[in-house]
Amino acid sequence: QSALTQPASVSGSPGQSITISCTGTSSDVSVYNYVSWYQQHPGKAPKLMISDVSNRPSGVSNRFSGSKSGNTASLTISGLQAEDEADYYCSSYTSSNTVVFGGGTKLTVL
Amino acid sequence: QLQLQESGPGLVKPSETLSLTCTVSGGSISSSTYYWGWIRQSPGTGLEWIGNIYYSGSTYYNPSLKSRVTISVDTSKNQFSLKLSSVTAADTAVYYCARALRPRFSPIDSWGQGTLVTVSS
């Protein structure tokens, strides 16, 4: 199974909005709504930010939102804050009854 | 509050078997709502799903690792374990144990802190 495709890096200034894309195939993102997004700060375990394409777990800021169109899912962070600087990973359930992750995107807050 | 804690050797020799255990506290591993699994992250790289197990013992593995991986569960100890055989330097990584929601292994809503395993002679 091939990893989902994410941009290696994105950046934005405080207060701005950014979007991270996650492109899959007809075996994962496009056919299932089991897309999740994780935030990982250096040396820490990943933290769930979005589940099932667009659901925000309790305790996650409403500045984080998710969506999907076709085989591409997206994570949008609005009102960027310094604490949002981290690596972000998408994942999807696949038709092979497995899980596949994206390669990760490093978000820099300028 | 659910907690997951990995334990096991931090150094494994090439060609040997990597063995890790995850101890679950604050919740029952016998819950019908969740799978339990392992994810790894090689230094400076992304996340790789290794596999999941249900408390009944049903297992699901990454096809690229399937021939070398065994995940097992011990409900009496509220633990599950990972064995990865014939390791090479490419298996050097931080290994996370985690909990995933049924029925589609998604989302992974709770993670251990991770444990670094280095493969070296």
Short mmCIF file of C-alpha atoms in Angstrom, two decimals:
data_model
loop_
_atom_site.label_atom_id
_atom_site.label_comp_id
_atom_site.label_asym_id
_atom_site.label_seq_id
_atom_site.Cartn_x
_atom_site.Cartn_y
_atom_site.Cartn_z
CA GLN A 1 0.00 0.00 0.00
CA SER A 2 1.29 3.46 -0.87
CA ALA A 3 1.39 6.31 1.60
CA LEU A 4 -1.11 9.11 1.20
CA THR A 5 0.42 12.21 -0.40
CA GLN A 6 0.89 15.34 1.68
CA PRO A 7 2.97 18.47 0.99
CA ALA A 8 6.27 18.31 2.84
CA SER A 9 5.82 21.74 4.34
CA VAL A 10 3.42 24.65 4.63
CA SER A 11 3.78 27.97 6.41
CA GLY A 12 1.68 30.90 7.49
CA SER A 13 1.74 33.96 9.67
CA PRO A 14 -0.10 34.26 12.98
CA GLY A 15 -3.78 34.90 12.43
CA GLN A 16 -3.78 33.54 8.89
CA SER A 17 -5.40 30.33 7.66
CA ILE A 18 -3.61 27.39 6.06
CA THR A 19 -4.78 24.21 4.40
CA ILE A 20 -2.94 20.89 4.23
CA SER A 21 -3.98 18.42 1.56
CA CYS A 22 -3.93 14.64 1.72
CA THR A 23 -4.34 12.78 -1.56
CA GLY A 24 -5.20 9.12 -1.70
CA THR A 25 -6.65 6.65 -4.17
CA SER A 26 -9.84 4.83 -5.10
CA SER A 27 -8.95 2.29 -2.41
CA ASP A 28 -8.89 4.65 0.55
CA VAL A 29 -9.72 8.35 0.82
CA SER A 30 -12.18 8.47 -2.05
CA VAL A 31 -14.32 5.56 -0.88
CA TYR A 32 -14.24 5.86 2.90
CA ASN A 33 -14.99 8.66 5.32
CA TYR A 34 -12.50 7.19 7.79
CA VAL A 35 -9.94 9.94 7.34
CA SER A 36 -8.20 11.29 10.43
CA TRP A 37 -5.68 14.03 11.11
CA TYR A 38 -2.98 13.99 13.80
CA GLN A 39 -0.76 16.73 15.22
CA GLN A 40 2.72 15.82 16.44
CA HIS A 41 5.05 18.14 18.30
CA PRO A 42 8.77 17.22 18.43
CA GLY A 43 9.47 14.32 20.74
CA LYS A 44 5.79 13.78 21.47
CA ALA A 45 3.20 11.21 20.50
CA PRO A 46 0.69 12.17 17.80
CA LYS A 47 -2.60 13.72 18.95
CA LEU A 48 -5.93 13.18 17.21
CA MET A 49 -7.26 16.47 15.80
CA ILE A 50 -9.93 15.38 13.29
CA SER A 51 -11.74 12.06 12.82
CA ASP A 52 -14.10 10.76 10.15
CA VAL A 53 -13.10 13.55 7.72
CA SER A 54 -14.56 16.44 9.68
CA ASN A 55 -15.33 15.51 13.28
CA ARG A 56 -13.48 17.40 15.96
CA PRO A 57 -12.86 15.48 19.22
CA SER A 58 -13.74 17.13 22.49
CA GLY A 59 -11.04 19.52 23.57
CA VAL A 60 -9.70 20.30 20.09
CA SER A 61 -9.91 23.95 19.11
CA ASN A 62 -12.62 24.88 16.61
CA ARG A 63 -9.86 26.56 14.60
CA PHE A 64 -9.20 23.08 13.19
CA SER A 65 -11.54 21.75 10.52
CA GLY A 66 -11.52 18.94 7.98
CA SER A 67 -13.14 18.23 4.64
CA LYS A 68 -12.93 15.88 1.68
CA SER A 69 -13.50 16.09 -2.05
CA GLY A 70 -12.98 13.03 -4.20
CA ASN A 71 -9.68 11.41 -3.33
CA THR A 72 -8.30 14.44 -1.47
CA ALA A 73 -8.90 15.27 2.17
CA SER A 74 -7.94 18.62 3.68
CA LEU A 75 -7.13 20.03 7.09
CA THR A 76 -7.66 23.75 7.57
CA ILE A 77 -6.28 25.68 10.51
CA SER A 78 -7.68 29.17 10.93
CA GLY A 79 -6.32 31.95 13.12
CA LEU A 80 -2.84 30.42 13.17
CA GLN A 81 -1.08 30.48 16.51
CA ALA A 82 2.53 29.79 17.40
CA GLU A 83 1.49 26.61 19.24
CA ASP A 84 0.12 25.17 15.98
CA GLU A 85 3.67 24.74 14.68
CA ALA A 86 4.04 20.97 14.42
CA ASP A 87 3.98 18.04 12.03
CA TYR A 88 0.56 16.97 10.74
CA TYR A 89 -0.33 13.52 9.45
CA CYS A 90 -3.44 12.24 7.72
CA SER A 91 -4.56 8.63 7.75
CA SER A 92 -7.24 6.57 6.05
CA TYR A 93 -8.80 3.16 6.32
CA THR A 94 -8.29 1.15 3.13
CA SER A 95 -10.20 -1.46 1.15
CA SER A 96 -7.51 -3.98 2.14
CA ASN A 97 -8.65 -3.69 5.75
CA THR A 98 -5.53 -1.76 6.72
CA VAL A 99 -4.56 1.77 7.68
CA VAL A 100 -2.35 4.04 5.61
CA PHE A 101 -0.73 7.29 6.75
CA GLY A 102 0.40 10.32 4.81
CA GLY A 103 4.06 11.26 4.72
CA GLY A 104 3.49 14.20 7.04
CA THR A 105 3.51 17.98 6.63
CA LYS A 106 5.66 20.34 8.66
CA LEU A 107 3.74 23.50 9.55
CA THR A 108 5.85 26.57 10.24
CA VAL A 109 4.28 29.61 11.86
CA LEU A 110 6.28 32.56 10.61
CA GLN B 1 -8.19 8.50 31.92
CA LEU B 2 -6.86 5.83 29.57
CA GLN B 3 -3.11 5.36 29.57
CA LEU B 4 -0.96 3.15 27.38
CA GLN B 5 2.66 2.38 28.26
CA GLU B 6 5.16 0.60 26.04
CA SER B 7 7.92 -1.52 27.55
CA GLY B 8 10.73 -3.66 26.20
CA PRO B 9 14.40 -3.62 25.18
CA GLY B 10 15.70 -0.45 23.60
CA LEU B 11 18.44 -2.28 21.73
CA VAL B 12 18.02 -5.35 19.52
CA LYS B 13 20.68 -7.10 17.46
CA PRO B 14 20.22 -7.57 13.70
CA SER B 15 18.41 -10.81 12.72
CA GLU B 16 16.92 -11.14 16.21
CA THR B 17 13.30 -10.59 17.30
CA LEU B 18 12.02 -7.27 18.62
CA SER B 19 9.54 -7.73 21.47
CA LEU B 20 7.43 -4.98 23.03
CA THR B 21 4.51 -4.98 25.44
CA CYS B 22 1.83 -2.33 25.92
CA THR B 23 0.13 -2.09 29.30
CA VAL B 24 -3.30 -0.49 29.29
CA SER B 25 -4.58 1.28 32.40
CA GLY B 26 -7.72 3.27 33.06
CA GLY B 27 -9.77 1.09 30.71
CA SER B 28 -10.40 -2.51 29.74
CA ILE B 29 -8.64 -4.09 26.81
CA SER B 30 -11.71 -6.36 26.53
CA SER B 31 -13.90 -3.48 25.36
CA SER B 32 -15.97 -4.30 22.27
CA THR B 33 -15.51 -0.75 21.01
CA TYR B 34 -11.81 -0.75 20.25
CA TYR B 35 -8.88 -2.35 18.51
CA TRP B 36 -5.39 -2.18 19.98
CA GLY B 37 -2.37 -1.73 17.79
CA TRP B 38 1.15 -0.65 16.97
CA ILE B 39 2.49 2.21 14.86
CA ARG B 40 6.14 3.04 14.30
CA GLN B 41 8.09 6.11 13.23
CA SER B 42 11.63 5.84 11.91
CA PRO B 43 13.94 8.73 12.84
CA GLY B 44 12.99 11.84 10.94
CA THR B 45 10.29 10.12 8.93
CA GLY B 46 6.56 9.57 8.96
CA LEU B 47 4.20 7.15 10.67
CA GLU B 48 3.80 3.51 9.61
CA TRP B 49 0.89 1.35 10.70
CA ILE B 50 2.09 -2.07 11.86
CA GLY B 51 -1.16 -3.77 12.81
CA ASN B 52 -4.14 -4.13 15.14
CA ILE B 53 -5.65 -6.77 17.39
CA TYR B 54 -9.13 -7.23 18.86
CA TYR B 55 -9.45 -8.58 22.39
CA SER B 56 -10.76 -11.85 20.96
CA GLY B 57 -7.40 -12.33 19.23
CA SER B 58 -8.32 -11.35 15.65
CA THR B 59 -5.35 -9.67 14.01
CA TYR B 60 -4.81 -7.33 11.06
CA TYR B 61 -1.34 -6.55 9.72
CA ASN B 62 0.42 -4.20 7.32
CA PRO B 63 1.06 -6.35 4.23
CA SER B 64 4.65 -5.08 4.00
CA LEU B 65 5.43 -6.43 7.47
CA LYS B 66 2.99 -9.32 7.73
CA SER B 67 5.56 -12.09 7.27
CA ARG B 68 7.56 -10.86 10.28
CA VAL B 69 4.91 -9.50 12.66
CA THR B 70 2.90 -11.11 15.43
CA ILE B 71 0.57 -9.14 17.69
CA SER B 72 -0.98 -10.92 20.66
CA VAL B 73 -3.23 -9.99 23.57
CA ASP B 74 -3.37 -11.01 27.23
CA THR B 75 -6.72 -9.89 28.61
CA SER B 76 -5.90 -11.13 32.12
CA LYS B 77 -3.04 -8.63 32.31
CA ASN B 78 -4.73 -5.92 30.22
CA GLN B 79 -1.74 -6.04 27.88
CA PHE B 80 -0.98 -6.61 24.24
CA SER B 81 2.35 -7.33 22.61
CA LEU B 82 4.35 -6.95 19.41
CA LYS B 83 6.94 -9.32 18.02
CA LEU B 84 8.91 -8.39 14.89
CA SER B 85 11.32 -11.04 13.67
CA SER B 86 14.51 -10.88 11.61
CA VAL B 87 15.06 -7.20 12.32
CA THR B 88 17.48 -4.99 10.42
CA ALA B 89 18.65 -1.41 10.85
CA ALA B 90 15.59 -0.36 8.86
CA ASP B 91 13.43 -1.42 11.81
CA THR B 92 15.05 1.19 14.06
CA ALA B 93 12.17 3.43 15.09
CA VAL B 94 10.00 4.82 17.84
CA TYR B 95 7.27 2.27 18.42
CA TYR B 96 3.88 3.49 19.66
CA CYS B 97 1.08 1.39 21.03
CA ALA B 98 -2.37 2.84 20.49
CA ARG B 99 -6.13 2.38 20.63
CA ALA B 100 -8.32 2.58 17.54
CA LEU B 101 -12.08 2.73 17.18
CA ARG B 102 -14.02 -0.12 15.60
CA PRO B 103 -15.08 -1.05 13.02
CA ARG B 104 -12.53 0.55 10.69
CA PHE B 105 -9.41 1.02 12.86
CA SER B 106 -10.17 4.74 12.84
CA PRO B 107 -9.60 7.04 14.47
CA ILE B 108 -6.60 6.26 16.64
CA ASP B 109 -7.75 8.18 19.67
CA SER B 110 -5.18 7.28 22.29
CA TRP B 111 -1.42 6.79 22.01
CA GLY B 112 1.36 5.64 24.27
CA GLN B 113 4.37 7.91 24.72
CA GLY B 114 6.44 5.75 22.38
CA THR B 115 9.62 3.79 22.91
CA LEU B 116 12.76 3.98 20.79
CA VAL B 117 14.09 0.65 19.58
CA THR B 118 17.52 0.65 17.94
CA VAL B 119 18.68 -2.28 15.85
CA SER B 120 22.44 -2.55 16.10
CA SER B 121 25.12 -5.09 16.90
#
